[in-house]
């Protein structure tokens, strides 16, 4: 299930999310038909991956429970989900094509889901391959050449709107991952001064020293807003950081325009501030035009990445097929070896009634029975592996019924 910036506004994505990642994972995993699950939540996407015999039904009801409007939700089948994940990790599905941040976010979500215990062999294979392909796309192509992020795109947007940032005062609120990207992008611009505000002053101070800006106490941002030309807010706060009343008070008496750019999810700036005179408010939805320019520059590299993804997708499918065969073969070997062990022990017991059986005799019997089993199963093993590679599901099903194996593992 996918909800992204391509169909949903920032407001719609906010409404389609409730609770934290761990809560959502546990909630999904508690469903009787969900065997594995993972969730990705970023500033411009909500994605849910499940391994389930009734995936469509589970995800449809989950989207309904989240209150996500049907026109913003996309549902993918098995193959489309895998291709989408590979494209996502490679930067092709990002609002800013080729950005590197998404790969780190996928790694984080994968780790979180593993720690919660909702990742199994199917998703482990998919996410491991996606991370590998994401790295490969960035080393074998130039998709991330001069790579930009949401943070640097916000700076480009300000530059475009104001016709340049030379001599401007900029206030950045928040010095987490996104705020740091904003600050570092600003470090390359010819501005008057960059003010950095964060709840933890020391964090703001460290980043300010790195980029040559000034750290300010969070409680003093009103004065900074009064003197600022641009405010870019990127905190992780669950509530509005800048309210309409705060902005009205801060700009009272000034005539020059104030540009506000909100790249936080949930939003940092109360939407009502756009009603204030001399104030322009933009959010992540406004960055789409920056992406259009970015996509034009990277179109050639994107084709190379798409070709790489097709190759890796085939390898991933082959890997899944082998795992399916290996699972069935493992069950078969386990079943036959259990019989071998019982019959070997029965033979030892019978022989022991006539004379003493020592370690050497036991070892010979063990080697003999082990060798017989392996020789008998060698050809069926080859046939089953070949069958999965050629999508001969009928043979797999026949073997499952014949030996009473679980073909779903």
Short mmCIF file of C-alpha atoms in Angstrom, two decimals:
data_model
loop_
_atom_site.label_atom_id
_atom_site.label_comp_id
_atom_site.label_asym_id
_atom_site.label_seq_id
_atom_site.Cartn_x
_atom_site.Cartn_y
_atom_site.Cartn_z
CA UNK A 1 0.00 0.00 0.00
CA UNK A 2 1.48 3.33 -1.07
CA UNK A 3 0.51 6.94 -0.35
CA UNK A 4 2.96 9.45 -1.82
CA UNK A 5 3.43 13.03 -2.96
CA UNK A 6 2.41 12.05 -6.50
CA UNK A 7 -1.27 11.81 -5.52
CA UNK A 8 -1.57 13.13 -1.98
CA UNK A 9 -1.10 16.61 -0.57
CA UNK A 10 0.83 17.13 2.67
CA UNK A 11 -2.48 17.61 4.49
CA UNK A 12 -3.87 14.31 3.17
CA UNK A 13 -0.72 12.44 4.20
CA UNK A 14 -0.94 13.89 7.70
CA UNK A 15 -4.50 12.61 8.00
CA UNK A 16 -3.46 9.16 6.80
CA UNK A 17 -1.10 8.52 9.70
CA UNK A 18 -1.88 7.66 13.30
CA UNK A 19 0.56 6.61 16.03
CA UNK A 20 4.26 5.85 15.74
CA UNK A 21 6.03 3.27 13.55
CA UNK A 22 6.22 0.58 16.24
CA UNK A 23 2.53 0.96 17.09
CA UNK A 24 1.52 0.58 13.44
CA UNK A 25 3.83 -2.42 12.97
CA UNK A 26 2.44 -4.23 16.02
CA UNK A 27 -1.11 -3.39 15.01
CA UNK A 28 -0.60 -4.84 11.53
CA UNK A 29 1.30 -7.88 12.77
CA UNK A 30 -1.48 -8.77 15.19
CA UNK A 31 -3.75 -9.52 12.21
CA UNK A 32 -4.18 -13.28 11.80
CA UNK A 33 -3.37 -13.16 8.07
CA UNK A 34 -0.25 -10.96 8.30
CA UNK A 35 2.91 -13.07 8.47
CA UNK A 36 5.41 -10.23 7.99
CA UNK A 37 5.16 -6.45 7.68
CA UNK A 38 7.20 -3.26 7.36
CA UNK A 39 6.23 0.42 7.30
CA UNK A 40 7.94 3.42 5.73
CA UNK A 41 7.01 6.92 6.88
CA UNK A 42 8.78 10.01 5.53
CA UNK A 43 7.80 13.61 4.93
CA UNK A 44 6.18 12.77 1.60
CA UNK A 45 5.18 9.11 1.73
CA UNK A 46 3.49 6.42 3.80
CA UNK A 47 4.10 2.86 2.59
CA UNK A 48 3.03 -0.47 4.07
CA UNK A 49 4.49 -3.83 3.02
CA UNK A 50 2.88 -7.09 4.14
CA UNK A 51 3.37 -10.79 3.48
CA UNK A 52 -0.11 -12.25 3.59
CA UNK A 53 -2.36 -14.72 1.73
CA UNK A 54 -5.02 -11.99 1.81
CA UNK A 55 -2.82 -8.91 1.33
CA UNK A 56 -5.34 -6.91 -0.73
CA UNK A 57 -8.10 -7.33 1.82
CA UNK A 58 -5.79 -6.63 4.79
CA UNK A 59 -4.35 -3.46 3.25
CA UNK A 60 -7.71 -2.20 2.01
CA UNK A 61 -9.17 -2.41 5.51
CA UNK A 62 -6.02 -0.92 7.02
CA UNK A 63 -6.24 2.10 4.68
CA UNK A 64 -9.90 2.46 5.61
CA UNK A 65 -9.06 2.39 9.33
CA UNK A 66 -6.40 5.06 8.76
CA UNK A 67 -9.01 7.25 7.10
CA UNK A 68 -7.01 7.49 3.86
CA UNK A 69 -9.08 8.69 0.94
CA UNK A 70 -9.30 6.08 -1.84
CA UNK A 71 -8.05 8.50 -4.51
CA UNK A 72 -4.62 8.85 -2.84
CA UNK A 73 -3.94 5.17 -2.08
CA UNK A 74 -2.28 2.74 -4.50
CA UNK A 75 -2.22 -1.03 -3.98
CA UNK A 76 0.51 -3.13 -5.64
CA UNK A 77 0.69 -6.86 -6.20
CA UNK A 78 3.78 -8.94 -5.33
CA UNK A 79 5.90 -8.12 -8.37
CA UNK A 80 4.90 -4.45 -8.55
CA UNK A 81 5.68 -4.05 -4.83
CA UNK A 82 9.17 -5.47 -5.32
CA UNK A 83 9.87 -3.25 -8.35
CA UNK A 84 8.58 -0.21 -6.49
CA UNK A 85 10.83 -0.94 -3.51
CA UNK A 86 13.89 -1.25 -5.79
CA UNK A 87 12.99 2.03 -7.55
CA UNK A 88 12.42 3.71 -4.20
CA UNK A 89 15.79 2.66 -2.80
CA UNK A 90 17.48 3.86 -6.00
CA UNK A 91 15.97 7.34 -5.69
CA UNK A 92 13.64 7.14 -8.70
CA UNK A 93 10.43 7.47 -6.68
CA UNK A 94 11.61 10.39 -4.55
CA UNK A 95 10.16 13.87 -4.92
CA UNK A 96 13.75 14.97 -5.53
CA UNK A 97 14.98 12.29 -7.95
CA UNK A 98 18.30 10.75 -6.99
CA UNK A 99 18.35 12.02 -3.41
CA UNK A 100 20.35 9.91 -0.96
CA UNK A 101 18.22 10.43 2.14
CA UNK A 102 15.64 7.80 1.18
CA UNK A 103 18.18 4.97 1.28
CA UNK A 104 19.03 5.77 4.90
CA UNK A 105 15.32 5.96 5.74
CA UNK A 106 14.73 2.51 4.22
CA UNK A 107 17.61 1.09 6.26
CA UNK A 108 16.14 2.64 9.42
CA UNK A 109 12.64 1.28 8.79
CA UNK A 110 14.08 -2.17 8.02
CA UNK A 111 16.04 -2.13 11.30
CA UNK A 112 13.00 -0.94 13.26
CA UNK A 113 10.79 -3.68 11.82
CA UNK A 114 13.46 -6.31 12.56
CA UNK A 115 13.75 -5.08 16.15
CA UNK A 116 9.97 -5.20 16.59
CA UNK A 117 10.00 -8.72 15.15
CA UNK A 118 7.79 -8.25 12.08
CA UNK A 119 10.42 -9.05 9.43
CA UNK A 120 10.62 -12.63 8.15
CA UNK A 121 12.47 -14.33 5.26
CA UNK A 122 10.36 -12.78 2.47
CA UNK A 123 10.75 -9.14 3.51
CA UNK A 124 14.32 -9.75 4.68
CA UNK A 125 15.19 -10.82 1.14
CA UNK A 126 13.30 -7.88 -0.43
CA UNK A 127 14.78 -5.15 1.76
CA UNK A 128 18.30 -6.57 1.68
CA UNK A 129 18.14 -6.57 -2.13
CA UNK A 130 16.63 -3.05 -2.21
CA UNK A 131 19.41 -1.62 -0.05
CA UNK A 132 22.02 -3.39 -2.19
CA UNK A 133 20.45 -2.03 -5.41
CA UNK A 134 20.16 1.48 -3.93
CA UNK A 135 23.90 1.50 -3.23
CA UNK A 136 24.69 0.03 -6.65
CA UNK A 137 22.60 2.65 -8.46
CA UNK A 138 24.57 5.42 -6.79
CA UNK A 139 27.99 3.89 -7.48
CA UNK A 140 27.40 2.68 -11.05
CA UNK A 141 25.41 5.68 -12.34
CA UNK A 142 25.38 9.43 -11.73
CA UNK A 143 21.77 9.51 -10.52
CA UNK A 144 22.86 11.31 -7.35
CA UNK A 145 25.42 13.57 -9.02
CA UNK A 146 25.14 16.90 -7.23
CA UNK A 147 22.41 15.15 -5.29
CA UNK A 148 19.80 17.34 -3.67
CA UNK A 149 17.41 16.65 -0.83
CA UNK A 150 14.11 18.06 0.38
CA UNK A 151 16.24 20.39 2.50
CA UNK A 152 18.30 21.76 -0.36
CA UNK A 153 15.19 21.92 -2.57
CA UNK A 154 13.62 24.22 0.04
CA UNK A 155 16.66 26.49 -0.26
CA UNK A 156 16.38 26.42 -4.07
CA UNK A 157 12.69 27.33 -3.76
CA UNK A 158 13.54 30.35 -1.58
CA UNK A 159 16.25 31.37 -4.04
CA UNK A 160 13.80 31.14 -6.93
CA UNK A 161 10.97 33.04 -5.21
CA UNK A 162 13.20 35.86 -3.97
CA UNK A 163 15.33 36.05 -7.10
CA UNK A 164 18.45 35.18 -5.09
CA UNK A 165 19.45 35.04 -1.44
CA UNK A 166 22.31 37.54 -1.54
CA UNK A 167 22.20 39.76 1.53
CA UNK A 168 19.16 37.95 2.99
CA UNK A 169 18.63 36.95 6.62
CA UNK A 170 17.60 33.30 6.96
CA UNK A 171 16.21 31.55 10.01
CA UNK A 172 16.28 27.73 10.12
CA UNK A 173 14.15 26.15 12.84
CA UNK A 174 15.17 22.60 13.72
CA UNK A 175 18.63 21.03 13.45
CA UNK A 176 17.70 17.39 13.01
CA UNK A 177 18.37 15.50 9.78
CA UNK A 178 16.22 17.76 7.58
CA UNK A 179 17.27 21.00 9.27
CA UNK A 180 20.92 20.01 8.90
CA UNK A 181 20.40 19.44 5.15
CA UNK A 182 18.86 22.92 4.90
CA UNK A 183 21.71 24.52 6.82
CA UNK A 184 24.39 22.83 4.73
CA UNK A 185 22.66 23.85 1.51
CA UNK A 186 22.53 27.45 2.76
CA UNK A 187 26.24 27.38 3.58
CA UNK A 188 26.96 27.59 -0.15
CA UNK A 189 24.80 30.69 -0.68
CA UNK A 190 25.89 34.32 -0.42
CA UNK A 191 23.60 35.48 2.39
CA UNK A 192 23.89 38.01 5.15
CA UNK A 193 23.44 35.58 8.04
CA UNK A 194 21.88 32.21 8.90
CA UNK A 195 20.25 31.84 12.29
CA UNK A 196 19.75 28.32 13.65
CA UNK A 197 17.20 27.62 16.36
CA UNK A 198 16.60 24.32 18.13
CA UNK A 199 15.06 23.16 21.39
CA UNK A 200 18.54 21.97 22.39
CA UNK A 201 20.76 25.04 22.09
CA UNK A 202 24.02 23.06 22.05
CA UNK A 203 22.90 21.16 18.95
CA UNK A 204 22.13 24.43 17.17
CA UNK A 205 25.48 25.84 18.29
CA UNK A 206 27.45 22.89 16.87
CA UNK A 207 25.75 23.11 13.48
CA UNK A 208 26.10 26.92 13.42
CA UNK A 209 29.85 26.59 13.96
CA UNK A 210 30.05 24.06 11.12
CA UNK A 211 28.35 26.31 8.53
CA UNK A 212 29.40 29.71 9.85
CA UNK A 213 25.97 30.74 11.12
CA UNK A 214 24.61 31.98 14.45
CA UNK A 215 22.80 29.81 17.00
CA UNK A 216 19.86 31.36 18.80
CA UNK A 217 17.80 30.23 21.75
CA UNK A 218 14.50 28.70 20.71
CA UNK A 219 12.66 31.07 23.02
CA UNK A 220 14.16 34.02 21.13
CA UNK A 221 13.00 33.13 17.63
CA UNK A 222 10.36 35.90 17.65
CA UNK A 223 13.12 38.51 17.34
CA UNK A 224 14.83 36.49 14.59
CA UNK A 225 11.56 36.27 12.65
CA UNK A 226 11.21 40.05 12.95
CA UNK A 227 14.54 40.49 11.12
CA UNK A 228 14.33 37.49 8.79
CA UNK A 229 13.60 37.46 5.07
CA UNK A 230 13.12 33.69 5.01
CA UNK A 231 12.14 31.15 7.68
CA UNK A 232 12.57 27.45 6.88
CA UNK A 233 11.10 25.17 9.52
CA UNK A 234 12.01 21.48 9.73
CA UNK A 235 11.43 20.12 13.21
CA UNK A 236 10.05 16.76 14.32
CA UNK A 237 7.51 18.37 16.65
CA UNK A 238 4.05 16.75 16.74
CA UNK A 239 2.41 20.18 16.90
CA UNK A 240 2.68 23.63 15.28
CA UNK A 241 5.93 25.38 16.13
CA UNK A 242 4.88 28.69 14.57
CA UNK A 243 1.30 29.82 15.04
CA UNK A 244 -0.50 32.65 13.30
CA UNK A 245 -0.48 34.80 16.42
CA UNK A 246 3.31 34.38 16.74
CA UNK A 247 3.94 35.54 13.16
CA UNK A 248 1.50 38.45 13.47
CA UNK A 249 3.30 39.66 16.58
CA UNK A 250 6.77 39.15 15.10
CA UNK A 251 6.15 41.13 11.90
CA UNK A 252 3.99 43.87 13.41
CA UNK A 253 5.17 47.19 12.01
CA UNK A 254 7.40 45.85 9.21
CA UNK A 255 6.67 46.32 5.50
CA UNK A 256 8.98 43.86 3.78
CA UNK A 257 7.65 40.43 2.87
CA UNK A 258 8.39 37.34 4.92
CA UNK A 259 8.80 34.00 3.17
CA UNK A 260 7.93 30.92 5.25
CA UNK A 261 8.81 27.41 4.02
CA UNK A 262 7.53 24.45 6.04
CA UNK A 263 9.12 21.08 5.18
CA UNK A 264 8.09 19.25 8.33
CA UNK A 265 5.61 16.38 8.63
CA UNK A 266 3.42 16.95 10.51
CA UNK A 267 3.55 20.63 9.57
CA UNK A 268 5.39 23.12 11.77
CA UNK A 269 3.60 26.26 10.62
CA UNK A 270 -0.10 26.91 11.14
CA UNK A 271 -1.71 27.19 7.66
CA UNK A 272 -3.61 30.32 8.73
CA UNK A 273 -0.42 32.42 8.57
CA UNK A 274 -0.91 32.64 4.79
CA UNK A 275 -3.78 35.08 5.51
CA UNK A 276 -1.37 37.60 7.03
CA UNK A 277 -0.34 40.48 4.79
CA UNK A 278 3.29 40.48 3.54
CA UNK A 279 3.60 36.76 4.40
CA UNK A 280 4.03 33.95 1.86
CA UNK A 281 3.74 30.36 3.08
CA UNK A 282 5.00 27.32 1.16
CA UNK A 283 5.23 23.66 2.17
CA UNK A 284 6.44 20.37 0.67
CA UNK A 285 3.72 20.52 -2.00
CA UNK A 286 5.48 23.61 -3.40
CA UNK A 287 8.67 21.63 -4.05
CA UNK A 288 7.14 19.74 -6.98
CA UNK A 289 8.35 22.31 -9.50
CA UNK A 290 11.90 21.99 -8.16
CA UNK A 291 11.62 18.24 -8.78
CA UNK A 292 10.53 18.80 -12.39
CA UNK A 293 13.75 20.72 -13.09
CA UNK A 294 15.76 18.10 -11.23
CA UNK A 295 14.15 15.26 -13.21
CA UNK A 296 15.02 16.92 -16.49
CA UNK A 297 18.69 17.06 -15.49
CA UNK A 298 18.75 13.39 -14.44
CA UNK A 299 16.60 11.81 -17.13
CA UNK A 300 19.52 10.06 -18.84
CA UNK A 301 20.87 8.64 -15.58
CA UNK A 302 17.37 7.53 -14.57
CA UNK A 303 17.21 5.32 -17.68
CA UNK A 304 20.47 3.65 -16.64
CA UNK A 305 19.08 3.04 -13.16
CA UNK A 306 15.86 1.58 -14.60
CA UNK A 307 17.91 -0.87 -16.70
CA UNK A 308 19.87 -1.83 -13.58
CA UNK A 309 16.63 -2.38 -11.65
CA UNK A 310 15.25 -4.71 -14.35
CA UNK A 311 18.39 -6.87 -14.10
CA UNK A 312 18.30 -6.93 -10.31
CA UNK A 313 14.57 -7.64 -10.28
CA UNK A 314 15.13 -10.80 -12.31
CA UNK A 315 17.86 -11.85 -9.89
CA UNK A 316 15.52 -11.18 -6.97
CA UNK A 317 12.78 -13.31 -8.54
CA UNK A 318 15.26 -16.11 -9.09
CA UNK A 319 16.35 -15.79 -5.46
CA UNK A 320 12.72 -16.13 -4.29
CA UNK A 321 12.22 -19.18 -6.51
CA UNK A 322 15.33 -20.84 -5.11
CA UNK A 323 14.16 -20.10 -1.59
CA UNK A 324 10.80 -21.71 -2.35
CA UNK A 325 12.53 -24.83 -3.70
CA UNK A 326 15.03 -24.86 -0.83
CA UNK A 327 12.20 -24.64 1.70
CA UNK A 328 10.43 -27.63 0.16
CA UNK A 329 13.67 -29.59 -0.23
CA UNK A 330 14.62 -28.84 3.38
CA UNK A 331 11.28 -30.24 4.58
CA UNK A 332 11.74 -33.30 2.38
CA UNK A 333 15.25 -33.98 3.66
CA UNK A 334 14.10 -33.40 7.24
CA UNK A 335 11.24 -35.84 6.84
CA UNK A 336 13.38 -38.56 5.23
CA UNK A 337 16.26 -38.09 7.67
CA UNK A 338 13.83 -38.54 10.57
CA UNK A 339 12.85 -41.89 9.07
CA UNK A 340 16.55 -42.71 8.53
CA UNK A 341 17.38 -41.93 12.15
CA UNK A 342 14.53 -44.06 13.48
CA UNK A 343 15.34 -47.03 11.25
CA UNK A 344 19.07 -46.79 11.96
CA UNK A 345 18.40 -46.85 15.70
CA UNK A 346 16.02 -49.77 15.23
CA UNK A 347 18.76 -51.70 13.38
CA UNK A 348 21.29 -50.92 16.11
CA UNK A 349 18.87 -52.12 18.76
CA UNK A 350 18.26 -55.41 16.89
CA UNK A 351 21.98 -55.99 16.33
CA UNK A 352 22.68 -55.18 19.99
CA UNK A 353 20.49 -58.07 21.05
CA UNK A 354 23.01 -60.46 19.39
CA UNK A 355 26.32 -58.81 20.23
CA UNK A 356 27.82 -55.54 21.44
CA UNK A 357 27.66 -52.65 18.94
CA UNK A 358 30.55 -50.23 19.39
CA UNK A 359 31.11 -46.69 18.19
CA UNK A 360 32.72 -47.82 14.94
CA UNK A 361 29.76 -50.01 13.98
CA UNK A 362 27.30 -47.19 14.87
CA UNK A 363 29.31 -44.74 12.78
CA UNK A 364 29.33 -47.12 9.78
CA UNK A 365 25.53 -47.52 10.01
CA UNK A 366 25.10 -43.75 10.31
CA UNK A 367 27.29 -43.08 7.25
CA UNK A 368 25.54 -45.83 5.27
CA UNK A 369 21.99 -44.62 5.91
CA UNK A 370 23.02 -40.97 5.42
CA UNK A 371 24.60 -41.81 2.06
CA UNK A 372 21.55 -43.81 0.90
CA UNK A 373 19.18 -40.93 1.71
CA UNK A 374 21.36 -38.33 -0.05
CA UNK A 375 21.75 -40.50 -3.16
CA UNK A 376 18.01 -41.18 -3.37
CA UNK A 377 17.09 -37.49 -2.94
CA UNK A 378 19.81 -36.05 -5.22
CA UNK A 379 17.79 -36.32 -8.44
CA UNK A 380 14.46 -35.13 -6.93
CA UNK A 381 16.36 -32.13 -5.51
CA UNK A 382 17.62 -31.18 -8.98
CA UNK A 383 14.15 -31.62 -10.47
CA UNK A 384 12.48 -29.47 -7.81
CA UNK A 385 15.03 -26.66 -8.21
CA UNK A 386 14.61 -26.78 -11.98
CA UNK A 387 10.84 -26.73 -11.58
CA UNK A 388 10.87 -23.51 -9.56
CA UNK A 389 13.22 -21.81 -12.03
CA UNK A 390 10.80 -22.71 -14.85
CA UNK A 391 7.67 -21.80 -12.85
CA UNK A 392 6.46 -25.40 -12.94
CA UNK A 393 4.19 -25.00 -9.94
CA UNK A 394 2.29 -28.18 -10.76
CA UNK A 395 5.37 -30.35 -10.09
CA UNK A 396 6.03 -28.48 -6.82
CA UNK A 397 2.41 -29.06 -5.74
CA UNK A 398 2.60 -32.74 -6.69
CA UNK A 399 5.77 -33.22 -4.62
CA UNK A 400 4.11 -31.41 -1.70
CA UNK A 401 1.05 -33.68 -1.80
CA UNK A 402 3.08 -36.82 -2.39
CA UNK A 403 5.30 -36.28 0.66
CA UNK A 404 2.77 -34.28 2.71
CA UNK A 405 4.90 -31.10 2.71
CA UNK A 406 3.89 -27.47 3.24
CA UNK A 407 4.40 -25.72 -0.12
CA UNK A 408 3.62 -22.28 1.40
CA UNK A 409 6.81 -22.03 3.47
#
